Amino acid sequence: MKKTIILAAALVAMTACNKSIIETSSPADDYGFINLGITADTEMVVTKAGTVMTADQLADYNVTLKQGQTELWSKEYSEITTDDLKKPAGTYTLYVENLTEDEAAPALEKGAVRVAGSADVTVKAGIDNSVSVPCEAVNSRVTVANTFTEGVFKTAEITITDGTRALPMAWGHAEENGAYYSAGKTITWTLTVTLANDTKKTYTDPEATTTVAKKWTQINFSNSSTNGNILVEIVVDGQISETIELSETIDPLQGTTVVSE
């Protein structure tokens, strides 16, 4: 969802309950103020109409201000003051993110959408200088679904992994079932099924998929007939019109039989 807020207005709002209201003083001759706006688009597939994000919603976003390669400060949005945005004339870079890469993909959890973005601003002395930092999703969501014929498989379980982080998945292409991986990760799946005769078999991904930033990879499983063959289709759905589809038939007779201990 695309959301925007201007920091100068937010700082006033956060002090609305106080008797004294923050007022922007006249910049000194060698200084100007940065009016910071943040646009956050958290959608993987469809960009919805923008709504205003509140200061509370932006509170945990991390904002970093640099001049060249020098980091001047890095703070959570709720900690930024007007003094932080009063700077000498010059060119600055603002970087914003809601989560770090590790925070968005914790070891044993499915993670969350990570948005990030940066923008340059040239501060001129004696005036307010506006800048909007456009943030968008930079990681990838993965979901799985099946249309297995009733009676062919008694149970079906699937795990997705990037080689270091293996996650058991819930069936269905709902956002809440999604697992999040950084862009450029190579992911594979392992499917375990119980056949009608109680035999357990496993299948592994014959061709890995690479995650793409701001794209939702949907993996669809179906059996081609009552003999238990499985069709695997991978659809990468994003904001471009072209989709990538991969389909293949897996012979159930060739799967690895799971031997119970």
Coordinates of N, CA and C in Angstrom, one line a residue, residues 21-199:
I21 N 3.8 24.1 20.8 CA 3.9 23.5 19.5 C 5.2 23.8 18.9
I22 N 5.8 22.8 18.2 CA 7.0 23.0 17.5 C 6.8 24.0 16.3
E23 N 7.6 25.0 16.3 CA 7.5 26.0 15.2 C 8.9 26.0 14.5
T24 N 8.9 26.0 13.2 CA 10.1 26.1 12.5 C 10.7 27.5 12.5
S25 N 11.8 27.6 13.1 CA 12.5 28.9 13.2 C 13.1 29.3 11.9
S26 N 13.4 30.6 11.8 CA 14.0 31.0 10.5 C 15.4 30.5 10.4
P27 N 15.8 29.8 9.3 CA 17.1 29.2 9.2 C 18.2 30.3 9.2
A28 N 19.3 29.9 9.8 CA 20.4 30.8 9.8 C 21.0 31.0 8.4
D29 N 21.8 32.0 8.3 CA 22.3 32.3 6.9 C 23.0 31.1 6.2
D30 N 23.7 30.3 7.0 CA 24.4 29.1 6.4 C 23.6 27.8 6.5
Y31 N 22.4 27.9 6.9 CA 21.7 26.6 7.2 C 20.3 26.6 6.4
G32 N 19.8 25.4 6.1 CA 18.5 25.3 5.6 C 17.9 24.1 6.3
F33 N 16.6 23.9 6.2 CA 15.9 22.8 6.8 C 15.5 21.8 5.7
I34 N 15.5 20.5 6.1 CA 15.0 19.4 5.2 C 13.6 19.1 5.6
N35 N 12.7 19.2 4.7 CA 11.3 18.7 4.9 C 11.2 17.3 4.3
L36 N 11.2 16.3 5.2 CA 11.3 14.9 4.8 C 9.9 14.3 4.6
G37 N 9.7 13.8 3.4 CA 8.5 13.0 3.1 C 8.9 11.6 2.8
I38 N 8.1 10.6 3.2 CA 8.4 9.2 2.9 C 7.2 8.5 2.3
T39 N 7.4 7.9 1.1 CA 6.4 7.2 0.4 C 6.7 5.7 0.5
A40 N 5.8 4.9 1.1 CA 6.0 3.5 1.3 C 5.0 2.6 0.5
D41 N 5.5 1.9 -0.5 CA 4.7 1.0 -1.3 C 5.0 -0.5 -0.9
T42 N 4.1 -1.1 -0.1 CA 4.4 -2.4 0.4 C 3.8 -3.6 -0.4
E43 N 3.2 -3.2 -1.5 CA 2.5 -4.2 -2.3 C 3.5 -5.0 -3.2
M44 N 3.4 -6.3 -3.3 CA 4.2 -7.1 -4.2 C 3.7 -7.1 -5.6
V45 N 2.3 -7.0 -5.8 CA 1.8 -7.2 -7.1 C 1.0 -6.0 -7.6
V46 N 0.1 -5.5 -6.8 CA -0.8 -4.4 -7.2 C -0.5 -3.2 -6.3
T47 N -0.3 -2.0 -6.9 CA -0.1 -0.8 -6.2 C -1.5 -0.2 -6.0
K48 N -1.9 0.0 -4.8 CA -3.3 0.5 -4.5 C -3.2 2.1 -4.3
A49 N -4.3 2.7 -4.2 CA -4.4 4.1 -4.0 C -3.7 4.5 -2.7
G50 N -3.0 5.6 -2.8 CA -2.2 6.0 -1.6 C -3.1 6.5 -0.5
T51 N -2.6 6.2 0.8 CA -3.3 6.8 2.0 C -2.1 7.3 2.8
V52 N -2.5 8.3 3.7 CA -1.5 8.9 4.6 C -1.1 8.0 5.7
M53 N 0.2 7.8 5.8 CA 0.7 6.9 6.9 C 0.9 7.8 8.1
T54 N 0.5 7.3 9.3 CA 0.6 8.1 10.5 C 2.0 8.0 11.1
A55 N 2.3 9.0 12.0 CA 3.6 9.0 12.6 C 3.8 7.7 13.4
D56 N 2.8 7.1 14.0 CA 2.9 5.9 14.7 C 3.3 4.7 13.8
Q57 N 2.7 4.7 12.6 CA 3.1 3.7 11.6 C 4.5 3.8 11.1
L58 N 5.0 5.0 11.1 CA 6.4 5.2 10.6 C 7.4 5.2 11.8
A59 N 6.9 5.1 13.0 CA 7.8 5.2 14.1 C 9.0 4.4 14.1
D60 N 8.9 3.1 13.7 CA 10.0 2.2 13.7 C 10.9 2.1 12.4
Y61 N 10.5 2.9 11.4 CA 11.3 3.0 10.2 C 12.6 3.6 10.6
N62 N 13.7 3.1 10.0 CA 15.0 3.7 10.3 C 15.4 4.6 9.1
V63 N 15.9 5.8 9.5 CA 16.3 6.8 8.6 C 17.7 7.2 8.8
T64 N 18.5 7.1 7.7 CA 19.9 7.5 7.8 C 20.2 8.6 6.9
L65 N 21.0 9.6 7.4 CA 21.4 10.8 6.6 C 22.9 10.8 6.4
K66 N 23.2 10.9 5.1 CA 24.7 10.9 4.8 C 25.0 12.1 4.0
Q67 N 26.3 12.5 4.0 CA 26.8 13.5 3.1 C 28.0 12.9 2.5
G68 N 27.9 12.6 1.2 CA 28.9 11.8 0.6 C 29.0 10.4 1.2
Q69 N 30.1 9.9 1.6 CA 30.3 8.6 2.3 C 30.2 8.7 3.8
T70 N 30.0 9.9 4.3 CA 30.0 10.2 5.8 C 28.6 10.1 6.3
E71 N 28.4 9.1 7.2 CA 27.0 9.0 7.9 C 26.9 10.1 9.0
L72 N 25.9 10.9 8.9 CA 25.8 12.0 9.9 C 24.9 11.5 11.1
W73 N 23.9 10.7 10.8 CA 23.1 10.1 11.8 C 22.2 9.0 11.3
S74 N 21.8 8.1 12.1 CA 20.9 7.0 11.8 C 20.0 6.8 12.9
K75 N 18.7 7.1 12.7 CA 17.7 7.0 13.8 C 16.4 6.4 13.4
E76 N 15.6 6.0 14.4 CA 14.3 5.6 14.1 C 13.5 6.9 13.8
Y77 N 12.5 6.8 13.0 CA 11.7 7.9 12.6 C 11.2 8.7 13.8
S78 N 10.7 8.0 14.8 CA 10.1 8.7 16.0 C 11.2 9.5 16.7
E79 N 12.4 9.3 16.5 CA 13.5 9.9 17.3 C 14.0 11.2 16.6
I80 N 13.6 11.4 15.3 CA 14.1 12.5 14.5 C 13.6 13.8 15.0
T81 N 14.5 14.8 15.2 CA 14.0 16.1 15.7 C 14.3 17.2 14.6
T82 N 13.7 18.4 14.8 CA 14.0 19.4 13.8 C 15.5 19.8 13.7
D83 N 16.2 19.7 14.8 CA 17.6 20.0 14.8 C 18.4 19.0 13.9
D84 N 17.9 17.7 13.8 CA 18.5 16.8 12.9 C 18.4 17.2 11.5
L85 N 17.3 17.9 11.1 CA 17.0 18.3 9.8 C 17.5 19.7 9.4
K86 N 18.1 20.3 10.3 CA 18.7 21.6 10.1 C 20.2 21.4 9.7
K87 N 20.5 21.7 8.4 CA 21.9 21.3 7.9 C 22.5 22.5 7.1
P88 N 23.8 22.5 7.1 CA 24.5 23.5 6.3 C 24.2 23.3 4.8
A89 N 24.3 24.3 4.0 CA 24.1 24.1 2.6 C 25.0 23.0 2.0
G90 N 24.4 22.2 1.1 CA 25.1 21.1 0.5 C 24.2 20.0 0.1
T91 N 24.8 18.9 -0.4 CA 24.0 17.8 -0.9 C 24.0 16.7 0.0
Y92 N 22.9 16.1 0.3 CA 22.8 15.0 1.3 C 22.0 13.8 0.7
T93 N 22.1 12.7 1.3 CA 21.4 11.5 0.9 C 20.6 10.9 2.1
L94 N 19.4 10.6 1.9 CA 18.5 10.0 2.9 C 18.2 8.6 2.5
Y95 N 18.4 7.6 3.4 CA 18.1 6.2 3.2 C 17.1 5.8 4.2
V96 N 16.0 5.1 3.8 CA 14.9 4.7 4.7 C 14.7 3.2 4.5
E97 N 14.4 2.5 5.6 CA 14.0 1.1 5.5 C 13.2 0.8 6.7
N98 N 12.2 -0.1 6.5 CA 11.4 -0.5 7.6 C 12.0 -1.7 8.4
L99 N 12.8 -2.5 7.8 CA 13.4 -3.6 8.4 C 14.8 -3.9 7.8
T100 N 15.7 -4.4 8.5 CA 17.0 -4.8 7.9 C 16.7 -6.2 7.1
E101 N 17.7 -6.6 6.3 CA 17.5 -7.8 5.5 C 17.4 -9.0 6.5
D102 N 18.1 -9.0 7.6 CA 18.0 -10.2 8.5 C 16.7 -10.1 9.3
E103 N 16.2 -8.9 9.6 CA 15.0 -8.8 10.3 C 13.8 -9.3 9.5
A104 N 13.9 -9.1 8.2 CA 12.8 -9.4 7.3 C 12.7 -10.9 7.0
A105 N 13.8 -11.6 7.3 CA 13.9 -13.1 7.0 C 14.6 -13.8 8.2
P106 N 13.9 -13.8 9.3 CA 14.5 -14.5 10.5 C 14.6 -16.0 10.3
A107 N 15.5 -16.6 11.0 CA 15.9 -18.0 10.7 C 14.8 -19.0 10.7
L108 N 13.9 -18.9 11.7 CA 12.8 -20.0 11.8 C 11.4 -19.4 11.6
E109 N 11.3 -18.2 11.0 CA 10.0 -17.6 10.8 C 9.9 -17.2 9.3
K110 N 8.7 -17.0 8.9 CA 8.4 -16.7 7.5 C 8.8 -15.3 7.1
G111 N 8.9 -14.4 8.0 CA 9.4 -13.0 7.7 C 8.3 -12.1 7.3
A112 N 8.7 -11.0 6.7 CA 7.7 -9.9 6.4 C 8.2 -9.1 5.2
V113 N 7.3 -8.3 4.6 CA 7.7 -7.4 3.5 C 8.8 -6.4 4.0
R114 N 9.8 -6.3 3.2 CA 10.9 -5.3 3.6 C 10.8 -4.2 2.5
V115 N 10.7 -2.9 2.9 CA 10.7 -1.8 2.0 C 11.9 -0.9 2.3
A116 N 12.4 -0.3 1.3 CA 13.6 0.5 1.4 C 13.7 1.5 0.2
G117 N 14.4 2.6 0.4 CA 14.6 3.5 -0.6 C 15.5 4.6 -0.2
S118 N 16.0 5.4 -1.2 CA 16.9 6.5 -0.9 C 16.6 7.7 -1.8
A119 N 17.0 8.9 -1.4 CA 16.9 10.0 -2.3 C 17.9 11.1 -1.9
D120 N 18.3 11.9 -2.8 CA 19.2 13.0 -2.6 C 18.5 14.3 -2.4
V121 N 19.0 15.2 -1.6 CA 18.4 16.5 -1.4 C 19.5 17.5 -1.4
T122 N 19.4 18.6 -2.1 CA 20.3 19.7 -2.1 C 19.7 20.8 -1.2
V123 N 20.4 21.0 -0.1 CA 20.0 22.0 0.9 C 20.6 23.4 0.5
K124 N 19.7 24.3 0.4 CA 20.1 25.7 0.2 C 19.8 26.5 1.4
A125 N 20.8 27.4 1.7 CA 20.7 28.1 3.0 C 19.5 29.1 3.0
G126 N 18.9 29.2 4.2 CA 17.9 30.2 4.4 C 16.5 29.8 4.0
I127 N 16.3 28.5 3.5 CA 15.0 28.1 3.1 C 14.7 26.7 3.5
D128 N 13.5 26.2 3.4 CA 13.1 24.8 3.6 C 13.3 24.1 2.3
N129 N 13.9 22.9 2.4 CA 14.2 22.1 1.2 C 13.5 20.8 1.3
S130 N 12.5 20.5 0.4 CA 11.7 19.3 0.4 C 12.3 18.2 -0.3
V131 N 12.1 17.0 0.3 CA 12.6 15.7 -0.4 C 11.6 14.6 0.0
S132 N 11.3 13.8 -1.0 CA 10.4 12.6 -0.8 C 11.2 11.4 -1.1
V133 N 11.3 10.5 -0.1 CA 12.0 9.2 -0.3 C 11.1 8.1 -0.7
P134 N 11.1 7.6 -1.9 CA 10.2 6.6 -2.3 C 10.7 5.2 -1.9
C135 N 10.0 4.5 -1.1 CA 10.3 3.2 -0.6 C 9.4 2.2 -1.2
E136 N 10.0 1.1 -1.6 CA 9.2 0.0 -2.2 C 9.7 -1.4 -1.7
A137 N 9.0 -2.4 -2.0 CA 9.4 -3.8 -1.5 C 10.7 -4.1 -2.2
V138 N 11.6 -4.7 -1.5 CA 12.9 -5.1 -2.0 C 13.2 -6.6 -1.8
N139 N 12.2 -7.3 -1.2 CA 12.4 -8.7 -1.0 C 11.3 -9.4 -1.8
S140 N 11.1 -10.8 -1.6 CA 10.2 -11.5 -2.5 C 9.3 -12.4 -1.6
R141 N 8.1 -12.6 -2.0 CA 7.2 -13.5 -1.3 C 7.0 -14.8 -2.1
V142 N 6.9 -15.9 -1.4 CA 6.7 -17.2 -2.0 C 5.5 -17.9 -1.3
T143 N 4.6 -18.4 -2.1 CA 3.5 -19.2 -1.6 C 3.3 -20.5 -2.4
V144 N 2.6 -21.5 -1.9 CA 2.4 -22.7 -2.6 C 0.9 -23.1 -2.5
A145 N 0.4 -23.8 -3.5 CA -1.0 -24.2 -3.5 C -1.1 -25.5 -4.3
N146 N -2.2 -26.3 -4.0 CA -2.4 -27.6 -4.7 C -3.8 -27.8 -5.1
T147 N -4.0 -28.5 -6.1 CA -5.4 -28.9 -6.5 C -5.4 -30.5 -6.6
F148 N -4.8 -31.1 -5.7 CA -4.7 -32.6 -5.7 C -6.1 -33.2 -5.7
T149 N -6.4 -34.2 -6.5 CA -7.6 -34.9 -6.5 C -7.8 -35.7 -5.3
E150 N -9.0 -35.6 -4.7 CA -9.3 -36.3 -3.4 C -9.2 -37.8 -3.6
G151 N -8.5 -38.4 -2.7 CA -8.3 -39.9 -2.8 C -7.0 -40.3 -3.4
V152 N -6.3 -39.4 -4.1 CA -5.0 -39.8 -4.7 C -4.0 -39.7 -3.7
F153 N -4.0 -38.6 -2.9 CA -3.0 -38.4 -1.8 C -3.8 -38.2 -0.5
K154 N -3.4 -39.0 0.5 CA -4.0 -38.8 1.8 C -3.5 -37.5 2.5
T155 N -2.2 -37.3 2.4 CA -1.5 -36.1 2.9 C -0.5 -35.5 2.0
A156 N -0.2 -34.3 2.1 CA 0.8 -33.6 1.2 C 1.4 -32.5 2.1
E157 N 2.7 -32.5 2.2 CA 3.4 -31.5 3.0 C 4.6 -31.0 2.2
I158 N 4.9 -29.7 2.3 CA 5.9 -29.1 1.5 C 6.8 -28.2 2.3
T159 N 8.1 -28.1 2.0 CA 9.0 -27.3 2.6 C 9.8 -26.5 1.5
I160 N 10.0 -25.2 1.8 CA 10.7 -24.3 0.9 C 12.1 -24.0 1.6
T161 N 13.2 -24.0 0.8 CA 14.4 -23.6 1.4 C 15.3 -22.8 0.4
D162 N 16.2 -22.0 1.0 CA 17.2 -21.3 0.2 C 18.6 -21.9 0.5
G163 N 18.6 -23.0 1.1 CA 19.8 -23.7 1.5 C 20.3 -23.5 2.9
T164 N 19.8 -22.5 3.5 CA 20.1 -22.2 4.9 C 18.9 -22.0 5.8
R165 N 17.8 -21.7 5.2 CA 16.5 -21.4 5.9 C 15.4 -22.2 5.3
A166 N 15.0 -23.4 6.0 CA 14.0 -24.2 5.5 C 12.7 -24.0 6.2
L167 N 11.6 -23.8 5.5 CA 10.3 -23.4 6.1 C 9.2 -24.3 5.7
P168 N 8.5 -25.0 6.6 CA 7.3 -25.7 6.2 C 6.2 -24.7 5.8
M169 N 5.5 -25.0 4.7 CA 4.6 -24.1 4.2 C 3.2 -24.5 4.4
A170 N 2.3 -23.5 4.5 CA 0.8 -23.8 4.5 C 0.4 -23.7 3.1
W171 N -0.6 -24.5 2.7 CA -1.1 -24.5 1.3 C -2.1 -23.3 1.1
G172 N -2.0 -22.7 0.0 CA -2.9 -21.6 -0.4 C -2.1 -20.3 -0.7
H173 N -2.5 -19.6 -1.7 CA -1.9 -18.3 -2.1 C -2.4 -17.1 -1.4
A174 N -2.5 -17.2 -0.1 CA -2.9 -16.0 0.8 C -1.6 -15.4 1.3
E175 N -1.7 -14.1 1.4 CA -0.5 -13.3 1.9 C 0.0 -13.9 3.2
E176 N -0.9 -14.3 4.1 CA -0.5 -14.7 5.4 C 0.2 -16.1 5.4
N177 N 0.1 -16.8 4.2 CA 0.8 -18.0 4.1 C 2.2 -17.8 3.4
G178 N 2.6 -16.6 3.1 CA 3.8 -16.3 2.4 C 5.0 -16.4 3.2
A179 N 6.1 -16.9 2.6 CA 7.5 -16.8 3.2 C 8.2 -15.8 2.4
Y180 N 9.1 -15.1 3.1 CA 9.8 -14.0 2.5 C 11.3 -14.3 2.4
Y181 N 11.8 -14.1 1.2 CA 13.3 -14.3 1.0 C 13.8 -13.0 0.3
S182 N 15.1 -12.7 0.6 CA 15.8 -11.6 -0.1 C 15.8 -11.9 -1.6
A183 N 15.9 -10.8 -2.4 CA 16.0 -10.9 -3.8 C 17.3 -11.6 -4.2
G184 N 17.2 -12.5 -5.2 CA 18.4 -13.1 -5.7 C 18.7 -14.4 -5.0
K185 N 17.8 -14.9 -4.1 CA 18.0 -16.2 -3.4 C 17.6 -17.3 -4.3
T186 N 18.3 -18.4 -4.3 CA 17.9 -19.6 -5.0 C 17.1 -20.5 -4.1
I187 N 15.8 -20.7 -4.4 CA 15.0 -21.5 -3.6 C 14.6 -22.8 -4.2
T188 N 14.4 -23.9 -3.4 CA 13.9 -25.2 -3.9 C 12.8 -25.7 -3.0
W189 N 12.1 -26.7 -3.4 CA 11.0 -27.2 -2.6 C 11.2 -28.7 -2.4
T190 N 10.7 -29.3 -1.3 CA 10.7 -30.7 -1.1 C 9.2 -31.1 -0.7
L191 N 8.6 -32.0 -1.5 CA 7.3 -32.4 -1.3 C 7.2 -33.8 -0.8
T192 N 6.4 -34.0 0.3 CA 6.3 -35.3 0.9 C 4.8 -35.7 0.8
V193 N 4.4 -36.8 0.2 CA 3.0 -37.2 0.1 C 2.8 -38.6 0.6
T194 N 1.6 -38.8 1.1 CA 1.2 -40.2 1.5 C 0.2 -40.6 0.4
L195 N 0.5 -41.7 -0.3 CA -0.4 -42.2 -1.3 C -1.6 -42.9 -0.7
A196 N -2.5 -43.3 -1.5 CA -3.7 -44.0 -1.1 C -3.5 -45.3 -0.4
N197 N -2.3 -45.9 -0.7 CA -2.0 -47.2 -0.1 C -1.1 -47.0 1.1
D198 N -1.0 -45.8 1.6 CA -0.2 -45.4 2.8 C 1.3 -45.4 2.6
T199 N 1.7 -45.5 1.4 CA 3.1 -45.4 1.1 C 3.5 -43.9 1.0

